[in-house]
Amino acid sequence: MICIVSGFLLTLQLISLQILLRKGHVEEKTSWNLLDVVTLNANRNSIPLFLIDSEVLSNISAKNAKSGDSGGDTSSGGDTSYCNVLCSGRKITHLATFGQFATQLLITRFVTAVKAKGFTVLKLEELDPTLVHYELEVSIPTHLIVIDENLHIDKMSHVIHIVIFYERIQSTHWWHGLLALNDHHKRLLHRQGLRKSDFKVSHSSAIYDKVEIMRTTIDGLVLHLPKPFTPFIQKPEDVEFVECNKSRANVFHAKYGREEDEESNKFRTKATLLLAKVKHILDELSIPFCKDVDIGIWIEDYKPELIDAFSVNDLPLIHRFGKIGDSFELSFLDRDMKLDIFFFYREQSYVWNGGTQAKSGNKYKYIFPIFTLCWTEFVELKVRIPCQTLAYIEANYGHNWFEPVKQWDWKSSPSNVEPNGQWPPD
């Protein structure tokens, strides 16, 4: 009896294992076939595709580190039984290409070819943000999403997401637009078992440092790999980009004029050079900062070597106020221009930075709503700013921030300032 029961259980285990293996093979074949169609037709239309999928890139890095390989051919000869890099049970694979190659004509040809194979292609577009302030409305493709609608979620469907990058900031960075899915897109993706949160890339505009792209073969598919992988293994929130609203700036200057006298132009030139210099120093120290006329740094990012680094770059320290744990502030001098660094402190429901009046020791506290940091392009530099720009500005300058103010007292004019005690004489 025991032998019969054991044999029966063993048979059940073998049947279950066979079902799992078959299911895994179907899943593997489904994702590989879709990738094969996408990469093949992209190559035929001279649209280079490269991997930006953080999970796949991390796996490749780990595999190369283990084997001591610097990352060459990961081919499996086209046999889907050995699809061990790209076919790992994920619902989606993220690829990318470049706007200069992904022209409207070539994308149309690519989409037509992929649709002919029975797949659905979602094409997302938006107005080119670099032209809007010139009152030019030019649509550019930003994302392509390839779906097999013939497969149901139970059959382990797979989706290919292609990001289209454009050069920004003196052609030293890659930018992509919003992942703006409409209700129709969301319904199609939902049928595939996908939600917007399953897209492991930034849903907002994002910006990355440019890297080299190397052609290779992965699981028998012709693809490209970034070298190094670093920009694409970052968290999505670390690459979010906020577009400068140049149209609003044009409205402001049209209404209030623009100071173009010699003194104003000289100040702008000096301030731009100073900011570029400071950015280089802080980037070398891996200290993220947000900028205004002054700059801000989270207090937890402060490094004592910052002062020495500024000093050896001809930016001597001239003032040091507060303590590291309270209202810390540093001032440096670049010839005849002063740079102030304010350190921000995080509380449970707000963030703040401090200010000190030198002659009296009076302390002041500037309270802001909680914010995170995004990238933007400012005077041809990639710098960080609060992502929640409007809330930040209104906290400091009030709801009428768009109107210029000629008289400003840093101790009383800001909307968010309050007294915060006094330092003792020592």
Short mmCIF file of C-alpha atoms in Angstrom, two decimals, residues 31-260:
data_model
loop_
_atom_site.label_atom_id
_atom_site.label_comp_id
_atom_site.label_asym_id
_atom_site.label_seq_id
_atom_site.Cartn_x
_atom_site.Cartn_y
_atom_site.Cartn_z
CA SER A 31 8.54 37.07 -24.73
CA TRP A 32 11.41 35.97 -27.01
CA ASN A 33 9.19 35.89 -30.12
CA LEU A 34 7.91 39.40 -29.42
CA LEU A 35 11.45 40.67 -28.82
CA ASP A 36 12.56 38.94 -32.02
CA VAL A 37 9.88 40.71 -34.10
CA VAL A 38 10.60 44.10 -32.50
CA THR A 39 14.40 43.97 -32.78
CA LEU A 40 14.38 42.47 -36.27
CA ASN A 41 12.07 45.13 -37.71
CA ALA A 42 13.86 47.93 -35.86
CA ASN A 43 17.17 46.83 -37.40
CA ARG A 44 15.59 46.55 -40.85
CA ASN A 45 14.44 50.16 -40.55
CA SER A 46 17.81 51.41 -39.20
CA ILE A 47 16.37 52.15 -35.74
CA PRO A 48 19.02 51.07 -33.22
CA LEU A 49 17.57 49.66 -30.00
CA PHE A 50 19.45 49.42 -26.73
CA LEU A 51 18.59 48.02 -23.32
CA ILE A 52 17.67 50.43 -20.52
CA ASP A 53 15.82 47.82 -18.43
CA SER A 54 17.28 48.23 -14.94
CA GLU A 55 16.49 44.64 -13.93
CA VAL A 56 18.10 43.09 -17.00
CA LEU A 57 21.13 45.39 -16.81
CA SER A 58 21.59 44.58 -13.11
CA ASN A 59 21.42 40.86 -13.90
CA ILE A 60 24.00 41.24 -16.67
CA SER A 61 26.29 43.18 -14.32
CA ALA A 62 26.00 40.49 -11.66
CA LYS A 63 26.62 37.74 -14.20
CA ASN A 64 29.66 39.51 -15.65
CA ALA A 65 31.06 40.19 -12.19
CA LYS A 66 30.71 36.52 -11.29
CA SER A 67 32.34 35.30 -14.50
CA GLY A 68 34.93 38.06 -14.72
CA ASP A 69 33.60 39.00 -18.14
CA SER A 70 33.68 42.66 -19.20
CA GLY A 71 30.44 42.19 -21.13
CA GLY A 72 30.74 40.84 -24.65
CA ASP A 73 28.50 38.55 -26.66
CA THR A 74 25.71 37.02 -24.57
CA SER A 75 24.30 35.14 -27.53
CA SER A 76 22.43 31.89 -27.22
CA GLY A 77 22.50 31.31 -30.95
CA GLY A 78 18.85 32.15 -31.45
CA ASP A 79 17.64 29.04 -29.59
CA THR A 80 14.81 30.19 -27.31
CA SER A 81 15.52 27.26 -24.99
CA TYR A 82 18.48 29.31 -23.80
CA CYS A 83 16.77 32.67 -23.45
CA ASN A 84 18.36 33.22 -20.04
CA VAL A 85 18.98 36.99 -20.12
CA LEU A 86 15.85 38.58 -21.52
CA CYS A 87 13.30 35.87 -20.60
CA SER A 88 13.17 36.00 -16.82
CA GLY A 89 9.45 36.12 -16.07
CA ARG A 90 9.07 39.90 -16.28
CA LYS A 91 5.89 41.36 -17.74
CA ILE A 92 7.71 44.14 -19.59
CA THR A 93 11.08 44.87 -21.20
CA HIS A 94 12.34 48.46 -21.52
CA LEU A 95 14.36 49.42 -24.59
CA ALA A 96 15.34 52.80 -26.05
CA THR A 97 16.35 54.48 -29.27
CA PHE A 98 17.20 57.99 -30.47
CA GLY A 99 15.02 60.70 -31.96
CA GLN A 100 17.47 61.40 -34.80
CA PHE A 101 17.00 57.80 -36.00
CA ALA A 102 13.36 57.30 -35.01
CA THR A 103 11.95 59.75 -37.55
CA GLN A 104 8.22 59.84 -38.23
CA LEU A 105 8.77 58.01 -41.55
CA LEU A 106 10.90 55.21 -40.08
CA ILE A 107 8.59 54.79 -37.10
CA THR A 108 5.62 54.48 -39.45
CA ARG A 109 7.44 51.75 -41.39
CA PHE A 110 8.44 49.99 -38.16
CA VAL A 111 4.90 50.15 -36.73
CA THR A 112 3.42 48.88 -39.99
CA ALA A 113 5.82 45.92 -40.08
CA VAL A 114 5.16 44.97 -36.44
CA LYS A 115 1.38 45.26 -36.90
CA ALA A 116 1.64 42.97 -39.93
CA LYS A 117 2.87 40.28 -37.54
CA GLY A 118 -0.35 40.59 -35.53
CA PHE A 119 0.87 42.91 -32.76
CA THR A 120 -0.55 46.20 -31.49
CA VAL A 121 1.68 49.27 -31.25
CA LEU A 122 0.83 52.27 -29.07
CA LYS A 123 2.57 55.46 -30.16
CA LEU A 124 2.84 58.32 -27.64
CA GLU A 125 3.66 61.87 -28.74
CA GLU A 126 3.97 65.33 -27.22
CA LEU A 127 4.91 68.83 -28.35
CA ASP A 128 8.64 69.45 -28.56
CA PRO A 129 9.26 71.45 -25.33
CA THR A 130 12.31 73.18 -26.79
CA LEU A 131 10.14 74.85 -29.45
CA VAL A 132 6.96 75.73 -27.55
CA HIS A 133 8.31 79.10 -26.34
CA TYR A 134 8.91 80.02 -30.00
CA GLU A 135 5.18 79.38 -30.54
CA LEU A 136 6.01 76.37 -32.71
CA GLU A 137 3.84 73.32 -32.07
CA VAL A 138 5.81 70.37 -33.40
CA SER A 139 4.85 66.89 -32.20
CA ILE A 140 7.62 64.39 -31.51
CA PRO A 141 7.29 60.65 -30.77
CA THR A 142 8.23 59.88 -27.17
CA HIS A 143 7.30 56.24 -26.42
CA LEU A 144 6.30 53.09 -28.31
CA ILE A 145 4.57 50.17 -26.58
CA VAL A 146 4.22 46.83 -28.37
CA ILE A 147 1.46 44.45 -27.22
CA ASP A 148 0.22 41.04 -28.34
CA GLU A 149 -3.54 41.42 -27.92
CA ASN A 150 -4.10 37.84 -29.03
CA LEU A 151 -2.62 36.59 -25.78
CA HIS A 152 -4.53 36.76 -22.52
CA ILE A 153 -2.92 37.40 -19.15
CA ASP A 154 -3.29 33.69 -18.30
CA LYS A 155 -0.94 32.89 -21.18
CA MET A 156 1.86 35.02 -19.74
CA SER A 157 1.83 37.85 -22.28
CA HIS A 158 4.73 40.24 -22.59
CA VAL A 159 5.00 43.95 -23.46
CA ILE A 160 7.89 45.85 -25.07
CA HIS A 161 8.34 49.50 -24.10
CA ILE A 162 10.61 51.65 -26.30
CA VAL A 163 11.69 55.04 -24.98
CA ILE A 164 12.75 57.64 -27.57
CA PHE A 165 15.63 59.82 -26.38
CA TYR A 166 16.53 63.32 -27.58
CA GLU A 167 19.77 65.21 -27.00
CA ARG A 168 19.66 68.08 -24.49
CA ILE A 169 22.02 70.48 -22.69
CA GLN A 170 24.73 71.07 -25.26
CA SER A 171 24.20 67.50 -26.55
CA THR A 172 25.71 66.01 -23.39
CA HIS A 173 22.51 64.40 -22.06
CA TRP A 174 19.57 62.30 -23.20
CA TRP A 175 16.02 63.40 -22.41
CA HIS A 176 12.70 61.60 -22.76
CA GLY A 177 9.15 62.90 -22.49
CA LEU A 178 6.20 62.01 -20.29
CA LEU A 179 4.82 58.49 -20.21
CA ALA A 180 1.32 59.88 -20.74
CA LEU A 181 -1.04 56.91 -21.03
CA ASN A 182 -4.66 57.65 -21.87
CA ASP A 183 -7.64 55.53 -20.77
CA HIS A 184 -7.52 53.43 -23.96
CA HIS A 185 -3.84 52.62 -23.40
CA LYS A 186 -4.50 51.70 -19.78
CA ARG A 187 -7.33 49.34 -20.75
CA LEU A 188 -5.14 47.54 -23.29
CA LEU A 189 -2.33 47.18 -20.78
CA HIS A 190 -4.74 46.03 -18.06
CA ARG A 191 -5.81 43.15 -20.31
CA GLN A 192 -2.14 42.13 -20.37
CA GLY A 193 -2.00 42.21 -16.57
CA LEU A 194 -0.03 45.44 -16.58
CA ARG A 195 -0.52 48.65 -14.64
CA LYS A 196 1.29 51.95 -15.11
CA SER A 197 3.28 51.23 -11.95
CA ASP A 198 4.79 48.17 -13.67
CA PHE A 199 6.76 50.50 -15.96
CA LYS A 200 10.09 50.65 -14.14
CA VAL A 201 11.11 53.94 -15.71
CA SER A 202 10.30 57.53 -14.84
CA HIS A 203 6.71 58.39 -15.75
CA SER A 204 7.65 62.06 -15.91
CA SER A 205 10.19 63.64 -18.22
CA ALA A 206 13.66 62.36 -17.36
CA ILE A 207 17.27 63.10 -18.21
CA TYR A 208 20.36 60.88 -18.29
CA ASP A 209 24.07 61.38 -18.85
CA LYS A 210 25.09 60.24 -22.33
CA VAL A 211 27.13 57.05 -22.52
CA GLU A 212 28.61 54.89 -25.23
CA ILE A 213 26.30 52.40 -27.00
CA MET A 214 27.81 49.06 -28.04
CA ARG A 215 26.29 46.62 -30.53
CA THR A 216 26.02 43.05 -29.29
CA THR A 217 23.92 39.89 -29.44
CA ILE A 218 21.78 38.88 -26.47
CA ASP A 219 19.87 35.59 -26.49
CA GLY A 220 20.31 35.48 -30.26
CA LEU A 221 18.86 38.99 -30.73
CA VAL A 222 20.82 41.93 -32.18
CA LEU A 223 20.68 44.69 -29.58
CA HIS A 224 22.86 47.43 -28.12
CA LEU A 225 24.07 47.89 -24.57
CA PRO A 226 24.94 51.15 -22.80
CA LYS A 227 28.48 51.42 -21.44
CA PRO A 228 28.48 51.92 -18.52
CA PHE A 229 25.06 50.79 -17.30
CA THR A 230 25.08 53.32 -14.45
CA PRO A 231 22.61 55.94 -15.77
CA PHE A 232 19.90 53.33 -16.33
CA ILE A 233 20.21 51.50 -13.02
CA GLN A 234 19.22 54.63 -11.10
CA LYS A 235 15.84 54.92 -9.42
CA PRO A 236 13.23 56.63 -11.64
CA GLU A 237 12.87 59.49 -9.13
CA ASP A 238 16.60 60.25 -9.45
CA VAL A 239 16.33 61.19 -13.13
CA GLU A 240 13.08 63.21 -13.17
CA PHE A 241 13.30 66.40 -15.19
CA VAL A 242 11.34 69.66 -14.91
CA GLU A 243 11.13 71.74 -18.08
CA CYS A 244 11.96 75.43 -17.80
CA ASN A 245 8.81 77.39 -18.68
CA LYS A 246 10.35 79.78 -21.19
CA SER A 247 6.94 80.83 -22.47
CA ARG A 248 6.07 82.17 -19.02
CA ALA A 249 9.46 83.89 -18.86
CA ASN A 250 8.68 85.60 -22.19
CA VAL A 251 5.35 86.80 -20.78
CA PHE A 252 7.12 88.18 -17.71
CA HIS A 253 9.73 90.08 -19.72
CA ALA A 254 7.10 91.39 -22.12
CA LYS A 255 5.10 92.75 -19.18
CA TYR A 256 7.86 94.05 -16.93
CA GLY A 257 10.83 94.44 -19.26
CA ARG A 258 14.27 92.93 -18.94
CA GLU A 259 17.26 94.56 -17.25
CA GLU A 260 19.86 94.82 -20.00
#
